[in-house]
Coordinates of C-alpha atoms in Angstrom, one line a residue:
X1 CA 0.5 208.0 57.1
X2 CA 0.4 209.3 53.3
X3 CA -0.2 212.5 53.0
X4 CA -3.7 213.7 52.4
X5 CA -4.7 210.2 53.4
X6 CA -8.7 209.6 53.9
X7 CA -9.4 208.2 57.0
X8 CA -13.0 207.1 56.6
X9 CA -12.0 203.2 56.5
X10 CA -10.2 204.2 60.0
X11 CA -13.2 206.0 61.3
X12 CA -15.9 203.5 60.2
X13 CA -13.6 200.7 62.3
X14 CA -13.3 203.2 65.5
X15 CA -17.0 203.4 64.9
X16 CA -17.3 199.1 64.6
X17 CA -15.3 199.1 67.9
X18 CA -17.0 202.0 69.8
X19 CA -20.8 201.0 69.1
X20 CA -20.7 197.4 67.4
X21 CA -22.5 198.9 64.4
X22 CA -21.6 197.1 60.9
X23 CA -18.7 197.9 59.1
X24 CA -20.5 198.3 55.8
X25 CA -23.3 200.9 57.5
X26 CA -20.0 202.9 59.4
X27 CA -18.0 203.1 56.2
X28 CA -21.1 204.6 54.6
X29 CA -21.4 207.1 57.0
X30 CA -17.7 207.7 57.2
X31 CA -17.3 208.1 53.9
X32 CA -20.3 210.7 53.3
X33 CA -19.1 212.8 56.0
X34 CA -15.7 213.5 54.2
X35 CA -16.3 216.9 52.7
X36 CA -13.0 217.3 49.7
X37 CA -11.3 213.9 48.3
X38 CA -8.5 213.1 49.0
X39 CA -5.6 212.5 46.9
X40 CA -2.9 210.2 47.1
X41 CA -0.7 209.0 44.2
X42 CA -0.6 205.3 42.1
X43 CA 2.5 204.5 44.4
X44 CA 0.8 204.7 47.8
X45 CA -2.0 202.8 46.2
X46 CA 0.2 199.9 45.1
X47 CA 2.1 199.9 48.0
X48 CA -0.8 199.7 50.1
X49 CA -2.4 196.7 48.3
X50 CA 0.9 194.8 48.0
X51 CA 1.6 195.2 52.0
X52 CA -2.0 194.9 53.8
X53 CA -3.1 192.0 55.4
X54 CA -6.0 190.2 53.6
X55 CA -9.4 191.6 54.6
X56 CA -11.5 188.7 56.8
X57 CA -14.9 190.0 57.7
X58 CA -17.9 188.8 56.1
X59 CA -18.6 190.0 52.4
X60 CA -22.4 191.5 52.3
X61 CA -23.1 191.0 48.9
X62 CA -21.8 187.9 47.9
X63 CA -21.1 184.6 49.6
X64 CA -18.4 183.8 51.2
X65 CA -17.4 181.1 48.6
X66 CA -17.4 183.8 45.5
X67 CA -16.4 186.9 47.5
X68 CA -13.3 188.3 46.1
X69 CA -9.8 188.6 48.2
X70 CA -9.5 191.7 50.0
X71 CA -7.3 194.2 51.8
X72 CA -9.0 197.5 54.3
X73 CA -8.0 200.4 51.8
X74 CA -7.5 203.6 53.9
X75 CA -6.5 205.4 50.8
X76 CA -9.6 204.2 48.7
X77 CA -11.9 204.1 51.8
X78 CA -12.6 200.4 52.6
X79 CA -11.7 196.9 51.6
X80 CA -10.9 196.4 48.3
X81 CA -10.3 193.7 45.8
X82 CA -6.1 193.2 45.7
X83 CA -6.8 192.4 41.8
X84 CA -9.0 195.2 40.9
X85 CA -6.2 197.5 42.4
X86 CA -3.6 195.6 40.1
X87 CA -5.9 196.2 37.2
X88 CA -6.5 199.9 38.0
X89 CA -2.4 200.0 38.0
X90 CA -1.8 198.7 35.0
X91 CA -4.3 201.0 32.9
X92 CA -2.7 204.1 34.8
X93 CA 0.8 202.4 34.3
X94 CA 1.8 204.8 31.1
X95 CA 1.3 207.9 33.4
X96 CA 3.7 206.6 35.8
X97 CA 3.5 205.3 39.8
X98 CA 3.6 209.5 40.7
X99 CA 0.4 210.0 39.1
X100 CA -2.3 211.4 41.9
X101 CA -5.5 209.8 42.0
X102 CA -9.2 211.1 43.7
X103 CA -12.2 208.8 45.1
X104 CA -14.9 210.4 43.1
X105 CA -17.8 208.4 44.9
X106 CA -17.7 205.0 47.3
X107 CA -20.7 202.7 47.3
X108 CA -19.9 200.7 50.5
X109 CA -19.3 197.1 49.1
X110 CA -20.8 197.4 45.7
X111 CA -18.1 199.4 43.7
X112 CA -16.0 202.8 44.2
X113 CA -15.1 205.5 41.4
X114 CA -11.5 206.6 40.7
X115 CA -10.6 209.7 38.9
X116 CA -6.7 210.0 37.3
X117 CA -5.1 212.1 34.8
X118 CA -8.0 213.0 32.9
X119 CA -9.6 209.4 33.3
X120 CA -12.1 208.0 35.3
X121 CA -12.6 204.3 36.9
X122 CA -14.6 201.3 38.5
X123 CA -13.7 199.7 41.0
X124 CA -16.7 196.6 41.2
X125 CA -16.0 195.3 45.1
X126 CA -17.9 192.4 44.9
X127 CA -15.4 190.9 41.8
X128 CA -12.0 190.3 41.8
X129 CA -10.9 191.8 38.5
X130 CA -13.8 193.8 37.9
X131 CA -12.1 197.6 36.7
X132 CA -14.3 199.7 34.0
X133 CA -13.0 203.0 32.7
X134 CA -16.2 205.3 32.8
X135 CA -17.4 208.6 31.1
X136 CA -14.9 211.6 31.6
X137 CA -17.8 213.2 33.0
X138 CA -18.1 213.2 36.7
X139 CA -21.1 211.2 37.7
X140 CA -21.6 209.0 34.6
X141 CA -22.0 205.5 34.9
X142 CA -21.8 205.0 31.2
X143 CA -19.1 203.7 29.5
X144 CA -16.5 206.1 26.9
X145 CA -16.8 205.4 23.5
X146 CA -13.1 204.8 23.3
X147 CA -11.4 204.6 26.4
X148 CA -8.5 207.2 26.7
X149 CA -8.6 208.4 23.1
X150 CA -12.9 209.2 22.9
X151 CA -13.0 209.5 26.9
X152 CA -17.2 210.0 26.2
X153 CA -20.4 208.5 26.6
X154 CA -21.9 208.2 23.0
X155 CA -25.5 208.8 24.7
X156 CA -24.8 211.8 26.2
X157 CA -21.9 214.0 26.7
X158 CA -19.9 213.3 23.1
X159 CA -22.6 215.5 21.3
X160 CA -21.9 218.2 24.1
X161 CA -18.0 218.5 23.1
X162 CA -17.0 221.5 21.4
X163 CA -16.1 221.4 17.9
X164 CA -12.3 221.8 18.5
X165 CA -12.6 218.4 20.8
X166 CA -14.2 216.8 18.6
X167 CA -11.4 217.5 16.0
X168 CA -8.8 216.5 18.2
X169 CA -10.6 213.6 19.5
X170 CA -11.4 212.3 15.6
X171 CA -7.8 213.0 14.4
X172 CA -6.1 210.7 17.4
X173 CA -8.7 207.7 16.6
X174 CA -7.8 207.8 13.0
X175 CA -4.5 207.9 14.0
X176 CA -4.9 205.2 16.2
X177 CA -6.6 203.4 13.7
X178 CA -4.0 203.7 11.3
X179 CA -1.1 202.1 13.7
X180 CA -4.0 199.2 13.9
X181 CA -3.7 198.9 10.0
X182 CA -0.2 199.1 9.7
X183 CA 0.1 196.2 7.5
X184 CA -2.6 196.5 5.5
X185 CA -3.6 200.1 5.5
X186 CA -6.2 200.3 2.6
X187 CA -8.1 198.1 4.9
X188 CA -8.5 200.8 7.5
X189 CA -11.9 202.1 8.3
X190 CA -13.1 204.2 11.5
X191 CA -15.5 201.8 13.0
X192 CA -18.2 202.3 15.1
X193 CA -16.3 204.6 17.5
X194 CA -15.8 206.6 14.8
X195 CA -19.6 206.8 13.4
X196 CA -20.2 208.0 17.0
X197 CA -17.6 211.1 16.8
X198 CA -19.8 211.9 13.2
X199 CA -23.1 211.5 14.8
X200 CA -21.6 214.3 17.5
X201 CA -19.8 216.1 15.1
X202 CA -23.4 216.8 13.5
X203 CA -25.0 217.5 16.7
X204 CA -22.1 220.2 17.3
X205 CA -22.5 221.6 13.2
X206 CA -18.7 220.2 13.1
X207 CA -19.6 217.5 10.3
X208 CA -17.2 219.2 7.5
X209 CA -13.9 219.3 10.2
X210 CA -14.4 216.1 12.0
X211 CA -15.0 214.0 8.7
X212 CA -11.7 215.6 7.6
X213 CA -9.9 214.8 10.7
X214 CA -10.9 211.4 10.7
X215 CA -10.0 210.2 7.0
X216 CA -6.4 212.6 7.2
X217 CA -5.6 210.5 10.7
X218 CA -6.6 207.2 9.4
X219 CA -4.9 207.8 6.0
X220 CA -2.6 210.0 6.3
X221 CA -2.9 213.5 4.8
X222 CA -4.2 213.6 0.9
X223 CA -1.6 215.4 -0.5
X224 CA 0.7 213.7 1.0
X225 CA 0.0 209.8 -0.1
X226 CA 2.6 209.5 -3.2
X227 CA 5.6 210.6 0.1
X228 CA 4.2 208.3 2.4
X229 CA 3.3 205.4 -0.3
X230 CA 6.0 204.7 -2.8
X231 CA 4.5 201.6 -4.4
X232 CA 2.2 203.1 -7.3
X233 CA -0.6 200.5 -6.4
X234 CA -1.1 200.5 -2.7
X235 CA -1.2 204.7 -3.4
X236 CA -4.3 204.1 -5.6
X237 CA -5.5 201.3 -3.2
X238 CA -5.5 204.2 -0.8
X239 CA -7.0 206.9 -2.4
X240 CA -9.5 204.4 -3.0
X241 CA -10.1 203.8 0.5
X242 CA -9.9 207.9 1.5
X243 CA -12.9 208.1 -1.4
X244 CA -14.8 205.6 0.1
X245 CA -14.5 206.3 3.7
X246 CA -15.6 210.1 3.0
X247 CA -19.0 209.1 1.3
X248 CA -19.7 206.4 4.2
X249 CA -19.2 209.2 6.7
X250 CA -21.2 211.7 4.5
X251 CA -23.7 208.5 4.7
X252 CA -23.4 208.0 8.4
X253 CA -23.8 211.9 8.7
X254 CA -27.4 212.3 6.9
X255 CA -28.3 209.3 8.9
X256 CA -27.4 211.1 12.2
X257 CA -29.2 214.7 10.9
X258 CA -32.4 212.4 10.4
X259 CA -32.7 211.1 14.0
X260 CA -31.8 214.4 15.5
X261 CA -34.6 215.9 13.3
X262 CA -36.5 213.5 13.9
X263 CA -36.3 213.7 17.6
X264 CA -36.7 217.8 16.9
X265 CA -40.2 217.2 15.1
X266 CA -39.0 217.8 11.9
X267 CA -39.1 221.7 13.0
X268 CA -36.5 224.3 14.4
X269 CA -37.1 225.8 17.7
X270 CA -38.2 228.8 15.1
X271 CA -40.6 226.7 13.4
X272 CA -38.7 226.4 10.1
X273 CA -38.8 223.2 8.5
X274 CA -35.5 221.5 8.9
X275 CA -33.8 220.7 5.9
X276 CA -30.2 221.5 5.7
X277 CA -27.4 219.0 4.9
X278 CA -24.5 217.9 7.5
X279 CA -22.0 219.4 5.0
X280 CA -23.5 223.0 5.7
X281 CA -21.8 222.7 9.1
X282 CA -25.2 223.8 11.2
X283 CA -26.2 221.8 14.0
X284 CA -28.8 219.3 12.8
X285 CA -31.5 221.0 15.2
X286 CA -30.8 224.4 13.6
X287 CA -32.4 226.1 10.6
X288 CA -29.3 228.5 9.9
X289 CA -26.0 229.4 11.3
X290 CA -28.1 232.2 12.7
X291 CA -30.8 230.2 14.6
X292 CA -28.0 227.9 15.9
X293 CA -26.1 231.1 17.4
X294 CA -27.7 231.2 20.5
X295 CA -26.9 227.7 21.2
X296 CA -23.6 227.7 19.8
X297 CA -22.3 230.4 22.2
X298 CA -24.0 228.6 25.0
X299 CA -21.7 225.7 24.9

């Protein structure tokens, strides 16, 4: 057996066998009664899904005619979709087949959470190639803004990242932006994914450093532009662009103060009238750097 290997799929059949109770309601309880997760690397995983037999009991939640093809995980705590597990490999495949992986959370046959390398997963068990990379967060359901490189829910949790994230987090979706752009890199812009860092960044009083970020890792550093384009042309095309992106983002930013403030009442929690722009690097909810200390520390 692999080590550190959950046994609630084995239980909840011991359990089928011993009282005739159904599978579905003894993996539940199986699974609840495991008190730590269990972790077990992307090689077991695959190795299990490539060498079980095919799963043949009676899907609950869809018929028989759309129900996906199965094998009894042990590792991830019931049957499981072979495809889903084939998906889930290939997203994890850059951090290699020794890379451990956690079940966060199993939902009997309607989906079951992954967590691996600083990622979180999916699982929908009533699809065949069904695999959604959630919120970093642990207990989201929402979506990330950007997969891997913005691993966030825009509703919630992106405006609760410090500023340094943030930074970080702006300056690899430029970058990534810029590989995207390669052949045409006036063209490149930050997208929506990147109007959602802003509307955190403004949330967080990071506006002035994220902006920044963002343009020097889609771009390429300011000073910088005559090294890294020769041709006298596509330099001013990109300066251009750099110009242009920064007012949009100052743009996107006053747009983002104005719901926050807006959401606020229009008034600090002091009872000042809010007022300040994004480039004064105060949270948007804030009257002054001193107002917003409180809050600042807190995160």
């Amino acid at each position: 057996m692999p080590r550190n290997q959950s046994t609630a799929a084995q239980r909840a059949r011991a359990a089928q066998r011993k009282t005739g109770a159904k599978y579905t309601a003894a993996l539940r309880q199986a699974t609840t009664a495991d008190a730590s997760p269990a972790v077990f690397s992307l090689r077991e995983l695959l190795a299990e899904c490539t060498t079980s037999p095919e799963w043949t009991g009676d899907h609950p939640e869809v018929d028989a005619e759309w129900a996906p093809r199965m094998f009894d995980s042990a590792l991830l705590g019931g049957p499981v979709p072979h495809k889903s597990v084939l998906l889930l490999t290939g997203a994890l495949a850059v951090l290699g087949l020794s890379a451990e992986l956690t079940v966060e959370a199993h939902h009997a046959f309607r989906a079951v959470v992954v967590a691996c390398g600083g990622r979180r997963f999916e699982l929908v068990l009533s699809q065949d190639d069904w695999v959604a990379e959630l919120c970093l967060i642990p207990g989201c359901k929402s979506l990330p803004v950007a997969e891997a490189l913005i691993p966030y829910c825009e509703r919630q949790h992106l405006a609760e990242r410090s500023e340094t994230e943030l930074a970080e987090m702006a300056w690899a979706w430029g970058n990534n932006r810029r590989q995207e752009f390669q052949s045409t890199p006036a063209a490149a812009h930050v997208g929506d994914q990147g109007d959602a860092l802003i509307a955190a960044a403004v949330a967080q009083g990071a506006f002035s450093k994220v902006a920044a970020e963002l343009v020097e890792g889609c771009y390429g550093g300011p000073d910088l532009i005559d090294d890294i384009y020769l041709n006298d042309a596509e330099a001013t095309a990109i300066r251009h662009a750099i110009d242009n992106e920064r007012l949009l983002l100052k743009e996107r930013a006053r747009s983002a103060a104005a719901h926050l403030r807006k959401l606020a009442g229009g008034l600090c929690v002091c009872g000042v009238t809010l007022f300040l722009a994004p480039e004064a690097d105060v949270p948007a909810q804030y009257c002054s750097v001193r107002c917003a200390s409180p809050a600042a520390t807190s995160t």
